[in-house]
């Protein structure tokens, strides 16, 4: 079963817009777990505009499912991950002022750097996933860096899906097959939604985990948080059933 990890950054955006602690990010994460999510994803950035480092520390103390921390491995981020020891860290090469993640790693150019970072996290028993574009060379490069998994950056899939579902998913199938050949676990994330998730999973049923935030939290405004988590789980299950 492909696991659903819910990215709660957008809940923190609402909280931060007014100050205080409403909505309560930690309580929301606990509710999301109770509603059926398999994990919680957070992506703290240096400017603290949504999830903050202290949120990560608080979440680590109470979550019962997997915690996945995403981010660019700058020194402060590395220290946070080593301190909190999540189940998984996802390395993302986003600039400090990026609105959202917009590219995967060039694992060939940055091989030495990534190899060192992966080794540091492995010393603490942390599973490491590397965020990559659907490019077989980058996936082979992630393997060479010692990564346990890759996370395919699915923005291009989501953008092209409405006009050409099969064409949109084709490069991701090729990339996923390469990950399987390399013995890497496989994650996916960015702009996956109720519209396109089922097709993606049907075509790549060996996906270990999808990380979904913006669309899921937005849908929750209409459908409610508990119902929305179940709707996304249903899309995953339907994709696996159709395979």
CSV table of C-alpha atoms in Angstrom, one decimal:
chain,number,residue,atom,x,y,z
A,1,UNK,CA,0.0,0.0,0.0
A,2,UNK,CA,1.4,3.4,-1.0
A,3,UNK,CA,1.6,5.5,2.2
A,4,UNK,CA,0.0,9.0,2.4
A,5,UNK,CA,2.2,11.6,4.2
A,6,UNK,CA,0.4,14.9,4.7
A,7,UNK,CA,2.4,18.1,4.5
A,8,UNK,CA,1.1,20.5,7.1
A,9,UNK,CA,3.0,23.6,6.0
A,10,UNK,CA,-0.2,25.4,4.9
A,11,UNK,CA,-1.8,24.9,8.3
A,12,UNK,CA,1.2,26.8,9.8
A,13,UNK,CA,0.8,29.5,7.1
A,14,UNK,CA,-2.7,30.2,8.5
A,15,UNK,CA,-1.5,30.3,12.1
A,16,UNK,CA,1.4,32.6,11.2
A,17,UNK,CA,-0.9,35.1,9.4
A,18,UNK,CA,-2.4,36.1,12.7
A,19,UNK,CA,0.2,35.2,15.3
A,20,UNK,CA,-0.7,33.1,18.3
A,21,UNK,CA,-1.4,29.4,18.0
A,22,UNK,CA,-4.6,29.1,16.0
A,23,UNK,CA,-4.8,26.8,14.3
A,24,UNK,CA,-2.7,24.6,16.5
A,25,UNK,CA,-0.2,22.9,14.1
A,26,UNK,CA,0.7,20.1,16.5
A,27,UNK,CA,-3.0,19.3,17.3
A,28,UNK,CA,-3.8,19.4,13.6
A,29,UNK,CA,-1.1,16.9,12.9
A,30,UNK,CA,-2.4,14.6,15.6
A,31,UNK,CA,-5.9,14.8,14.1
A,32,UNK,CA,-4.5,14.0,10.6
A,33,UNK,CA,-2.8,10.9,12.0
A,34,UNK,CA,-6.1,9.9,13.7
A,35,UNK,CA,-8.0,10.5,10.4
A,36,UNK,CA,-5.8,7.8,8.7
A,37,UNK,CA,-2.7,9.5,7.3
A,38,UNK,CA,0.4,7.3,7.4
A,39,UNK,CA,2.8,10.1,8.2
A,40,UNK,CA,3.3,13.9,8.5
A,41,UNK,CA,5.6,15.9,6.3
A,42,UNK,CA,7.1,19.3,7.2
A,43,UNK,CA,9.3,21.6,5.2
A,44,UNK,CA,10.8,24.3,7.5
A,45,UNK,CA,12.5,27.1,5.7
A,46,UNK,CA,15.1,29.6,7.1
A,47,UNK,CA,12.6,32.5,7.2
A,48,UNK,CA,10.1,30.5,9.3
A,49,UNK,CA,7.2,31.6,7.1
A,50,UNK,CA,5.3,28.4,7.8
A,51,UNK,CA,6.6,25.5,9.8
A,52,UNK,CA,9.2,26.6,12.3
A,53,UNK,CA,12.1,24.6,13.8
A,54,UNK,CA,10.3,24.6,17.2
A,55,UNK,CA,7.2,23.1,15.5
A,56,UNK,CA,9.4,20.2,14.3
A,57,UNK,CA,10.7,19.6,17.8
A,58,UNK,CA,7.2,19.7,19.2
A,59,UNK,CA,5.8,17.4,16.6
A,60,UNK,CA,8.6,14.8,17.0
A,61,UNK,CA,7.6,14.4,20.7
A,62,UNK,CA,4.0,13.4,20.0
A,63,UNK,CA,3.6,11.9,16.5
A,64,UNK,CA,3.0,8.2,16.3
A,65,UNK,CA,3.3,7.8,12.6
A,66,UNK,CA,6.4,8.6,10.5
A,67,UNK,CA,7.7,12.2,10.5
A,68,UNK,CA,9.3,13.3,7.2
A,69,UNK,CA,11.4,16.5,7.3
A,70,UNK,CA,12.0,18.1,3.9
A,71,UNK,CA,14.5,20.8,3.2
A,72,UNK,CA,17.8,22.1,1.9
A,73,UNK,CA,20.6,20.7,4.0
A,74,UNK,CA,22.1,23.9,5.2
A,75,UNK,CA,23.9,23.7,8.5
A,76,UNK,CA,20.9,24.7,10.7
A,77,UNK,CA,18.7,22.2,8.9
A,78,UNK,CA,21.2,19.4,9.2
A,79,UNK,CA,21.5,20.0,13.0
A,80,UNK,CA,17.7,20.1,13.4
A,81,UNK,CA,17.4,16.7,11.6
A,82,UNK,CA,20.2,15.2,13.6
A,83,UNK,CA,18.6,16.5,16.8
A,84,UNK,CA,15.0,15.3,16.1
A,85,UNK,CA,15.9,12.0,14.3
A,86,UNK,CA,12.8,11.7,12.1
A,87,UNK,CA,12.0,8.5,10.3
A,88,UNK,CA,12.9,10.2,7.0
A,89,UNK,CA,14.6,13.3,5.8
A,90,UNK,CA,14.0,14.4,2.2
A,91,UNK,CA,16.8,16.6,0.7
A,92,UNK,CA,15.4,19.4,-1.5
A,93,UNK,CA,17.6,21.9,-3.2
A,94,UNK,CA,15.4,25.0,-2.8
A,95,UNK,CA,16.8,28.5,-2.4
A,96,UNK,CA,16.1,30.4,0.8
A,97,UNK,CA,13.6,32.6,-0.9
A,98,UNK,CA,11.8,30.0,-3.0
A,99,UNK,CA,8.0,30.2,-2.8
A,100,UNK,CA,7.9,26.4,-3.1
A,101,UNK,CA,10.2,23.6,-4.3
A,102,UNK,CA,10.8,24.0,-8.1
A,103,UNK,CA,13.5,21.5,-9.1
A,104,UNK,CA,15.2,18.4,-8.1
A,105,UNK,CA,18.9,17.9,-7.3
A,106,UNK,CA,21.5,17.4,-9.9
A,107,UNK,CA,22.9,14.4,-8.2
A,108,UNK,CA,25.9,14.3,-10.5
A,109,UNK,CA,27.1,17.8,-9.9
A,110,UNK,CA,26.4,17.7,-6.2
A,111,UNK,CA,27.5,14.1,-5.6
A,112,UNK,CA,30.3,14.8,-3.1
A,113,UNK,CA,28.1,17.1,-1.0
A,114,UNK,CA,25.1,14.8,-1.0
A,115,UNK,CA,27.2,11.8,-0.2
A,116,UNK,CA,28.5,13.5,2.9
A,117,UNK,CA,25.1,14.7,4.0
A,118,UNK,CA,23.5,11.2,3.5
A,119,UNK,CA,26.3,9.6,5.5
A,120,UNK,CA,25.7,12.0,8.4
A,121,UNK,CA,22.0,11.1,8.5
A,122,UNK,CA,22.6,7.4,8.2
A,123,UNK,CA,24.9,7.6,11.3
A,124,UNK,CA,21.7,8.4,13.2
A,125,UNK,CA,19.6,5.8,11.5
A,126,UNK,CA,17.6,8.2,9.5
A,127,UNK,CA,16.2,7.1,6.1
A,128,UNK,CA,17.3,9.6,3.4
A,129,UNK,CA,15.3,10.5,0.3
A,130,UNK,CA,16.6,12.7,-2.5
A,131,UNK,CA,14.2,15.0,-4.4
A,132,UNK,CA,14.9,14.6,-8.1
A,133,UNK,CA,13.3,15.4,-11.5
A,134,UNK,CA,12.1,12.3,-13.5
A,135,UNK,CA,15.6,11.8,-15.0
A,136,UNK,CA,17.2,8.4,-15.0
A,137,UNK,CA,20.7,9.9,-14.7
A,138,UNK,CA,19.7,11.8,-11.5
A,139,UNK,CA,18.2,8.6,-10.0
A,140,UNK,CA,21.4,6.7,-10.7
A,141,UNK,CA,23.3,9.6,-9.1
A,142,UNK,CA,21.1,9.4,-6.0
A,143,UNK,CA,22.0,5.8,-5.6
A,144,UNK,CA,25.7,6.6,-6.0
A,145,UNK,CA,25.3,9.2,-3.1
A,146,UNK,CA,24.0,6.5,-0.8
A,147,UNK,CA,20.3,7.5,-0.7
A,148,UNK,CA,17.7,5.1,0.4
A,149,UNK,CA,14.9,6.6,-1.7
A,150,UNK,CA,14.2,9.2,-4.3
A,151,UNK,CA,11.2,11.5,-4.4
A,152,UNK,CA,10.1,12.3,-7.9
A,153,UNK,CA,9.2,16.0,-8.3
A,154,UNK,CA,5.7,15.7,-9.8
A,155,UNK,CA,4.9,19.3,-10.8
A,156,UNK,CA,5.3,18.6,-14.5
A,157,UNK,CA,3.1,15.5,-14.3
A,158,UNK,CA,0.3,17.6,-12.6
A,159,UNK,CA,0.6,20.4,-15.1
A,160,UNK,CA,0.4,18.2,-18.1
A,161,UNK,CA,-2.1,15.7,-16.8
A,162,UNK,CA,-5.4,17.4,-17.8
A,163,UNK,CA,-4.5,17.5,-21.5
A,164,UNK,CA,-2.5,14.3,-21.8
A,165,UNK,CA,-2.5,11.9,-18.8
A,166,UNK,CA,-0.5,9.2,-20.5
A,167,UNK,CA,2.1,11.5,-21.9
A,168,UNK,CA,2.3,13.3,-18.5
A,169,UNK,CA,3.1,10.1,-16.6
A,170,UNK,CA,5.4,8.4,-19.1
A,171,UNK,CA,8.7,10.0,-17.9
A,172,UNK,CA,7.8,9.2,-14.3
A,173,UNK,CA,7.2,5.6,-15.2
A,174,UNK,CA,10.6,5.4,-16.8
A,175,UNK,CA,12.2,7.1,-13.8
A,176,UNK,CA,10.3,4.9,-11.3
A,177,UNK,CA,11.5,1.8,-13.2
A,178,UNK,CA,15.1,3.1,-13.0
A,179,UNK,CA,14.7,3.6,-9.2
A,180,UNK,CA,13.5,0.0,-8.9
A,181,UNK,CA,16.4,-1.3,-11.0
A,182,UNK,CA,18.7,0.7,-8.7
A,183,UNK,CA,17.2,-0.8,-5.6
A,184,UNK,CA,15.9,2.6,-4.4
A,185,UNK,CA,12.6,3.2,-2.6
A,186,UNK,CA,10.3,5.5,-4.4
A,187,UNK,CA,8.4,8.6,-3.2
A,188,UNK,CA,6.5,11.3,-5.1
A,189,UNK,CA,5.3,14.8,-4.3
A,190,UNK,CA,4.3,18.2,-5.5
A,191,UNK,CA,0.9,19.2,-6.9
A,192,UNK,CA,-0.5,15.7,-6.6
A,193,UNK,CA,-4.3,16.1,-6.1
A,194,UNK,CA,-7.6,14.3,-6.1
A,195,UNK,CA,-7.7,14.8,-9.8
A,196,UNK,CA,-4.4,13.2,-10.8
A,197,UNK,CA,-3.4,10.9,-7.9
A,198,UNK,CA,-5.3,7.8,-8.8
A,199,UNK,CA,-3.8,7.7,-12.4
A,200,UNK,CA,-0.3,8.2,-11.0
A,201,UNK,CA,-0.6,5.3,-8.6
A,202,UNK,CA,-2.2,3.1,-11.2
A,203,UNK,CA,0.8,3.6,-13.5
A,204,UNK,CA,3.4,3.4,-10.7
A,205,UNK,CA,1.9,1.1,-8.1
A,206,UNK,CA,5.3,0.4,-6.4
A,207,UNK,CA,5.4,4.0,-5.1
A,208,UNK,CA,6.2,3.8,-1.4
A,209,UNK,CA,4.9,7.2,-0.3
A,210,UNK,CA,3.2,10.3,-1.7
A,211,UNK,CA,3.7,13.6,0.2
A,212,UNK,CA,0.7,15.9,-0.4
A,213,UNK,CA,0.1,19.3,1.2
A,214,UNK,CA,-1.2,22.2,-0.7
A,215,UNK,CA,-4.0,20.5,-2.6
A,216,UNK,CA,-5.1,18.4,0.4
A,217,UNK,CA,-5.3,21.3,2.8
A,218,UNK,CA,-7.1,23.3,0.2
A,219,UNK,CA,-9.6,20.5,-0.3
A,220,UNK,CA,-10.1,20.3,3.4
A,221,UNK,CA,-11.6,23.8,3.3
A,222,UNK,CA,-14.5,22.4,1.3
A,223,UNK,CA,-14.7,18.8,2.5
A,224,UNK,CA,-13.4,18.9,6.0
A,225,UNK,CA,-10.0,17.5,7.1
A,226,UNK,CA,-11.1,14.1,8.2
A,227,UNK,CA,-13.1,13.5,5.0
A,228,UNK,CA,-10.3,14.8,2.8
A,229,UNK,CA,-7.7,12.5,4.3
A,230,UNK,CA,-10.0,9.6,3.5
A,231,UNK,CA,-10.7,10.9,0.0
A,232,UNK,CA,-6.9,10.9,-0.7
A,233,UNK,CA,-6.5,7.4,0.8
A,234,UNK,CA,-9.4,6.2,-1.4
A,235,UNK,CA,-7.7,7.6,-4.5
A,236,UNK,CA,-4.5,5.7,-3.6
A,237,UNK,CA,-6.5,2.5,-3.0
A,238,UNK,CA,-8.4,2.9,-6.3
A,239,UNK,CA,-5.1,3.4,-8.2
A,240,UNK,CA,-3.7,0.2,-6.7
A,241,UNK,CA,-6.9,-1.7,-7.4
A,242,UNK,CA,-6.9,-0.7,-11.1
A,243,UNK,CA,-3.4,-1.8,-11.6
